Tab-separated table of C-alpha atoms in Angstrom:
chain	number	residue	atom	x	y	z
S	14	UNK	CA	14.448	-9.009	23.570
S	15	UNK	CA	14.549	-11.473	20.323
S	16	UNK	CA	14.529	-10.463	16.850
S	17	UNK	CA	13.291	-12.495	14.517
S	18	UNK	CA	15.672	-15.299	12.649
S	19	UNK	CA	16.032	-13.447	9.208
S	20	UNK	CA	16.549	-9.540	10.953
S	21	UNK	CA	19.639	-11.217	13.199
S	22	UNK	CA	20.839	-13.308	10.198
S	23	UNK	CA	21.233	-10.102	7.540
S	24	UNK	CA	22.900	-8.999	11.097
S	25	UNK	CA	25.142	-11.656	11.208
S	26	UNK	CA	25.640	-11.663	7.182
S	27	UNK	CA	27.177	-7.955	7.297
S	28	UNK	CA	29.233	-8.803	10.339
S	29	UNK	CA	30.984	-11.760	8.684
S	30	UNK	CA	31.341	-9.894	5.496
S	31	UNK	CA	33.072	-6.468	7.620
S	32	UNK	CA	33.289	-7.757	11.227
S	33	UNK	CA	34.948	-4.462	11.611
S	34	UNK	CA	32.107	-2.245	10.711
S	35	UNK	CA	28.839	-1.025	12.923
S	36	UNK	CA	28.375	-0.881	16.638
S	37	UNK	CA	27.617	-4.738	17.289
S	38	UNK	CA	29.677	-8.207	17.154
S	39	UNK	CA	27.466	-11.089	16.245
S	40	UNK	CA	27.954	-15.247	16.640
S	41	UNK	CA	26.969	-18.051	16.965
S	42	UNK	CA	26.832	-20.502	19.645
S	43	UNK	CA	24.675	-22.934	21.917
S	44	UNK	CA	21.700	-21.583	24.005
S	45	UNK	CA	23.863	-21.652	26.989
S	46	UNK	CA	27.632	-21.594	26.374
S	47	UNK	CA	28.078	-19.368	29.387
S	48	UNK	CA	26.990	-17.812	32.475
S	49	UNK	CA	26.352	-14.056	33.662
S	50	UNK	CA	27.681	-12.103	33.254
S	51	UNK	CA	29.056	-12.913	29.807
S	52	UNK	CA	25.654	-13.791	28.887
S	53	UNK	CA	22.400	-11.358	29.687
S	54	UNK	CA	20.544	-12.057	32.717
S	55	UNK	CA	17.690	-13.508	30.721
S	56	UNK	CA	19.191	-15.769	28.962
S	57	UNK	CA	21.284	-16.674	32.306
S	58	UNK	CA	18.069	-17.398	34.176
S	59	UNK	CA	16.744	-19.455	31.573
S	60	UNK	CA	19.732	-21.749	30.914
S	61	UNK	CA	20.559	-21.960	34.621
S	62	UNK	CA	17.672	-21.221	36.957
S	63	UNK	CA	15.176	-24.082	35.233
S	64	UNK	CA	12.687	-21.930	33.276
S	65	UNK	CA	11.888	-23.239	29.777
S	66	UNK	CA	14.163	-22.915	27.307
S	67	UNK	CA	15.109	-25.328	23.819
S	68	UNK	CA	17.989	-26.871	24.303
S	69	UNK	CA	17.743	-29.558	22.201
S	70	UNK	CA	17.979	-28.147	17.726
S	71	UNK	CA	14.727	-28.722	16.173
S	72	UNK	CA	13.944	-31.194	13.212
S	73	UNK	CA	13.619	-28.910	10.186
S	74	UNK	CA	12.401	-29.604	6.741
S	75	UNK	CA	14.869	-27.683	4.869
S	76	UNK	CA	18.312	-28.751	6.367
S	77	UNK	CA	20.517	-28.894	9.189
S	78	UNK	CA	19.475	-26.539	12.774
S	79	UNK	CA	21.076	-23.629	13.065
S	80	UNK	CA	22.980	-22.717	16.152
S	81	UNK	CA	21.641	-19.653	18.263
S	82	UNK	CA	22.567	-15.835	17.344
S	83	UNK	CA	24.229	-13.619	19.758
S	84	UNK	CA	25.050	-10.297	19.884
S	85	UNK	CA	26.891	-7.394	21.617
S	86	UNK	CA	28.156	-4.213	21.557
S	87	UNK	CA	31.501	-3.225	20.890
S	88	UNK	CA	31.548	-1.169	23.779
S	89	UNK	CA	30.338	-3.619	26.723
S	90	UNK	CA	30.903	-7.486	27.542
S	91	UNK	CA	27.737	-8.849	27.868
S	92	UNK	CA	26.236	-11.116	24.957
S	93	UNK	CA	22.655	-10.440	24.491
S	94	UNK	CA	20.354	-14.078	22.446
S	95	UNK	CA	18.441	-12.492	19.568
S	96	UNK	CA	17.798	-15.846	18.633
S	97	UNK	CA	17.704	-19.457	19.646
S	98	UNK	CA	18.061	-22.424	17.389
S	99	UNK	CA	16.424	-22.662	14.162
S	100	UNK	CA	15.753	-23.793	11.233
S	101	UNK	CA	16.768	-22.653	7.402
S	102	UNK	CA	13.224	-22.119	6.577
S	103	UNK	CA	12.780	-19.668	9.846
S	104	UNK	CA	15.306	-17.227	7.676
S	105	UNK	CA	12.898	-17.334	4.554
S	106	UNK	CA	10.531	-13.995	4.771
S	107	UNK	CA	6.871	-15.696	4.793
S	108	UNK	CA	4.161	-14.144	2.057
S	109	UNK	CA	0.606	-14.709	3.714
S	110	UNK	CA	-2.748	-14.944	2.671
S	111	UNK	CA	-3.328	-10.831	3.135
S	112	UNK	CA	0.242	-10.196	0.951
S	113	UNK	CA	-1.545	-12.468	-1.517
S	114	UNK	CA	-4.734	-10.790	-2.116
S	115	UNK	CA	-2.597	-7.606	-1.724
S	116	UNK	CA	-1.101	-8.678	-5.364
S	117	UNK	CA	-2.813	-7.367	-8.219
S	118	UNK	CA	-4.007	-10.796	-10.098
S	119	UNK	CA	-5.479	-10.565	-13.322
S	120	UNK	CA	-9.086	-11.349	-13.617
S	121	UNK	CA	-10.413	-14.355	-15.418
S	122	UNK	CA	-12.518	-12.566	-18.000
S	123	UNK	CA	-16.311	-13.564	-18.014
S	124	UNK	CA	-17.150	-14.729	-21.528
S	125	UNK	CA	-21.063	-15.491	-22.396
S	126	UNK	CA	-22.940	-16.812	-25.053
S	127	UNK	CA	-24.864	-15.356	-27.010
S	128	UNK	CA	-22.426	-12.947	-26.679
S	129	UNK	CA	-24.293	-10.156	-28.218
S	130	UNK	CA	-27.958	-9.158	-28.277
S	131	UNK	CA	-30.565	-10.011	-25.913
S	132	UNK	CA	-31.065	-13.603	-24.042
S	133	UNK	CA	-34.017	-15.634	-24.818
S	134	UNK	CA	-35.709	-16.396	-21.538
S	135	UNK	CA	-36.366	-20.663	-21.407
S	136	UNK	CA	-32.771	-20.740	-23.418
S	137	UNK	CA	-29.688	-21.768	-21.638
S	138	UNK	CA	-27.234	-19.084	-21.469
S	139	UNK	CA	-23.852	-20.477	-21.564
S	140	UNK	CA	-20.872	-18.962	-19.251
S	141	UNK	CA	-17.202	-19.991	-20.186
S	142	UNK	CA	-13.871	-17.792	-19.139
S	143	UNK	CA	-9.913	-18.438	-20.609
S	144	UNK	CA	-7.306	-18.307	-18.007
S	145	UNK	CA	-4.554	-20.193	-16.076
S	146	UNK	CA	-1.733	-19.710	-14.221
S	147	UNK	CA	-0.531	-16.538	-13.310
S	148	UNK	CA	2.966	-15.486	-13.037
S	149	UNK	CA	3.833	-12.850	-10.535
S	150	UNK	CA	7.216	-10.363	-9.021
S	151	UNK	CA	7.050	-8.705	-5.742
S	152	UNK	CA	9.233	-8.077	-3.354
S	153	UNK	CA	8.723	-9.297	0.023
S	154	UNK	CA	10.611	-7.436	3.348
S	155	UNK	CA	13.024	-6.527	1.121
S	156	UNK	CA	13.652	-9.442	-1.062
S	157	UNK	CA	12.744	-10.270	-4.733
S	158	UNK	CA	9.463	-13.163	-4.573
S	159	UNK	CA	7.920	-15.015	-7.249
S	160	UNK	CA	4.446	-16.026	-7.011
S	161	UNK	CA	2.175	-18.725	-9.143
S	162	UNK	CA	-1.192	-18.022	-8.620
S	163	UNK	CA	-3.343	-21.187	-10.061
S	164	UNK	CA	-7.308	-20.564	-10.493
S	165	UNK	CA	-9.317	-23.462	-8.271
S	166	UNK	CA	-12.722	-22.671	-8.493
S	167	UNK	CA	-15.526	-20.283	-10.295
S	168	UNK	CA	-19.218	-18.858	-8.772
S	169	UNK	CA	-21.219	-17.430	-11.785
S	170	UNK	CA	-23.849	-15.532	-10.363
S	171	UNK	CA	-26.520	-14.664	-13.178
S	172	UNK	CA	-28.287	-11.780	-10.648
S	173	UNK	CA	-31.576	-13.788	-11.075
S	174	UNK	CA	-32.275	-14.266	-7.419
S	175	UNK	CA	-30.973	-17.414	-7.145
S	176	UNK	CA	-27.480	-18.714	-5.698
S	177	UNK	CA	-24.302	-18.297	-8.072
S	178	UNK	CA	-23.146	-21.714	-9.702
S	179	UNK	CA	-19.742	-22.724	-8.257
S	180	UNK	CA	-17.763	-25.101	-10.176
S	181	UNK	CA	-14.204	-26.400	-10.774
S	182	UNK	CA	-14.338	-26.145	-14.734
S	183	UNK	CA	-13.445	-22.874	-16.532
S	184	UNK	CA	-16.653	-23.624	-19.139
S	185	UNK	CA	-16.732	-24.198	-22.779
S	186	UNK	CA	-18.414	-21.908	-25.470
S	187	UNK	CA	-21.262	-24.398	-27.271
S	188	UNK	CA	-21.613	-27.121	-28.467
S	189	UNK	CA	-18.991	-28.236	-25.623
S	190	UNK	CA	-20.460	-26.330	-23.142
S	191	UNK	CA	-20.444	-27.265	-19.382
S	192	UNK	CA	-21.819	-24.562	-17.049
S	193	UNK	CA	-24.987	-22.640	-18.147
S	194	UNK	CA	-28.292	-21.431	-16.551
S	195	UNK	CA	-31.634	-20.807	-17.712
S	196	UNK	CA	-33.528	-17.158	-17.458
S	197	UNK	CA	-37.264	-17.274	-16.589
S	198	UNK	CA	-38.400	-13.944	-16.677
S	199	UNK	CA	-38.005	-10.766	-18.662
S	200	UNK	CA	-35.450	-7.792	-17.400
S	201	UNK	CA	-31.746	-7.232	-17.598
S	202	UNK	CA	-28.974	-8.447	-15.800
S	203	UNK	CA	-24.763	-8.691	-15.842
S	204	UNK	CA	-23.339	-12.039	-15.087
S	205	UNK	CA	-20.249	-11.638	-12.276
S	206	UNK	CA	-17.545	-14.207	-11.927
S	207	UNK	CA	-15.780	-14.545	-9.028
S	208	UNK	CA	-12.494	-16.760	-9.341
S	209	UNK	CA	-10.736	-18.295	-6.487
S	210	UNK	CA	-7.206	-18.615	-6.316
S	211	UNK	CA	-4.315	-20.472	-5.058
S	212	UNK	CA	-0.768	-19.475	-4.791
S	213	UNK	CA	3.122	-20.634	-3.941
S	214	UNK	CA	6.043	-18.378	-3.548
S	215	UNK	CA	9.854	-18.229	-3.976
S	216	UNK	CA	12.010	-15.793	-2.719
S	217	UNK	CA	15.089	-14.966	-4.204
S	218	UNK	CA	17.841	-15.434	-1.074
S	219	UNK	CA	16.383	-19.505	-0.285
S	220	UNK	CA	19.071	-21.134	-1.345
S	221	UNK	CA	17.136	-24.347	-2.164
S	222	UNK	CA	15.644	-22.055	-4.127
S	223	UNK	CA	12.243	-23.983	-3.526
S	224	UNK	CA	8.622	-23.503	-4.072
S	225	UNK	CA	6.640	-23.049	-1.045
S	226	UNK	CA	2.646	-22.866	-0.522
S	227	UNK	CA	0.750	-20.178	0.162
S	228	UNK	CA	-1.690	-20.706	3.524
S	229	UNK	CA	-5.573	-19.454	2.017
S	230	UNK	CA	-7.105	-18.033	-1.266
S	231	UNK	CA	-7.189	-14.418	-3.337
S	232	UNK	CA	-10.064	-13.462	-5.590
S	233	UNK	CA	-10.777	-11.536	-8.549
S	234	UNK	CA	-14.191	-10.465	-9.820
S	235	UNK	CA	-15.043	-9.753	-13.556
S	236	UNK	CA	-18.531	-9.244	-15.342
S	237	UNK	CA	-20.416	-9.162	-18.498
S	238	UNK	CA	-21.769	-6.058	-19.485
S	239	UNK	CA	-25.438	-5.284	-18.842
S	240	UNK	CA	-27.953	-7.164	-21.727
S	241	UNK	CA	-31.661	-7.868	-21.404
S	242	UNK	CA	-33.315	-10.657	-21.092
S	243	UNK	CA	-36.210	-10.743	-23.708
S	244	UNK	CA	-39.643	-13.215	-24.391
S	245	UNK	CA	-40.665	-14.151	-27.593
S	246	UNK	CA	-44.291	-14.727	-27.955
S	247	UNK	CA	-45.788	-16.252	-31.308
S	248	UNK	CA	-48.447	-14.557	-33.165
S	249	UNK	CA	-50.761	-15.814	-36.069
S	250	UNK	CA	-51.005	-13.798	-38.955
S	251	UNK	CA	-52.731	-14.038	-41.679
């Protein structure tokens, strides 16, 4: 049964720092250095008795292959393969897209002008928010990560019926203002923004201590609070 590359590697690690100390030996070696029974039946039958099996190192992107791991007890003769060749990278715990929306990324704030008082209906009302990259600690399988999640895209939804506005600026308060929409009929309302994000890790044991990319998006949601949407008629007076 095969472990995965960075389980038999702390393995190894601790063996080569006390190779006296727990109940297995560890190595490493090519997938088929020997024949049962110095190496399991599996790993015999695969080698030997034309089942699939790698035999040739794959090309990795972050360095040299690394030779197979092996292990045994103390107690018994048999080597067992916990895993075959692989690459530097395979020993680098992975964060996916659910550990990313698992962190806790702070919310672009959504900012609208007027900013106080009701909205005119016929008036543009102008959306904006202030935010940017976001610098982030975990700790992934054990190991200390850091994370950059960048903002890549914004839906404003004005809760007038009508589908939110997507768009790839953050906004500008007036007179520079780039995303806006108009109200046409009396009532209240609470603008919700709902950012995407993208994100890259780096965890603390890689030694080319190198940024990699995170596969899908996170979200946030923020909101205005509730205001009311007013119409102003004109009267004559005398």
């Amino acid at each position: 049964m095969f472990v995965r590359a960075s389980d038999a590697t702390a393995g190894i690690s601790a063996y080569e720092a006390d190779p006296d100390a727990g109940a297995y030996v560890w190595k490493r070696d090519l997938p088929c250095w020997s024949r049962y029974p110095e190496i399991d039946r599996d790993s015999n039958e695969a080698c030997w008795g034309g089942s699939a099996i790698q035999h040739d190192p794959p090309v990795c992107e972050d360095g040299t292959p690394l030779l197979p791991i092996w292990r045994r007890l103390r107690t018994e003769e048999t080597w067992y393969l916990q895993v075959g060749w692989h690459c530097p990278e395979d020993l680098i715990p992975r964060m996916t897209q659910e550990d990313f929306r698992r962190m806790t990324i702070p919310a672009a704030p959504a900012r609208m002008q007027p900013d106080s008082g009701p909205v005119l209906v016929n008036k543009k009302t102008i959306v904006y928010t202030e935010t940017g990259v976001q610098t982030l600690r975990t700790d992934l399988l054990g190991y200390g990560v850091d994370i950059e999640a960048t903002p890549v895209s914004y839906a404003w939804d004005f809760a007038d019926g009508q589908p939110p506005v997507v768009t790839t600026s953050q906004g500008h308060p007036f007179p520079d203002h780039d995303v806006f929409s108009t109200y046409f009929r009396p009532g209240t309302a609470r603008i919700t923004l709902t950012t995407t994000w993208t994100g890259r890790y780096r965890v603390d044991i890689d030694p080319l201590h190198k940024w990699r990319e995170i596969d899908g998006h996170a979200f946030t949601t923020s909101a205005t609070p509730d205001f009311e949407i007013v119409e102003l008629r004109g009267r004559l007076v005398r």
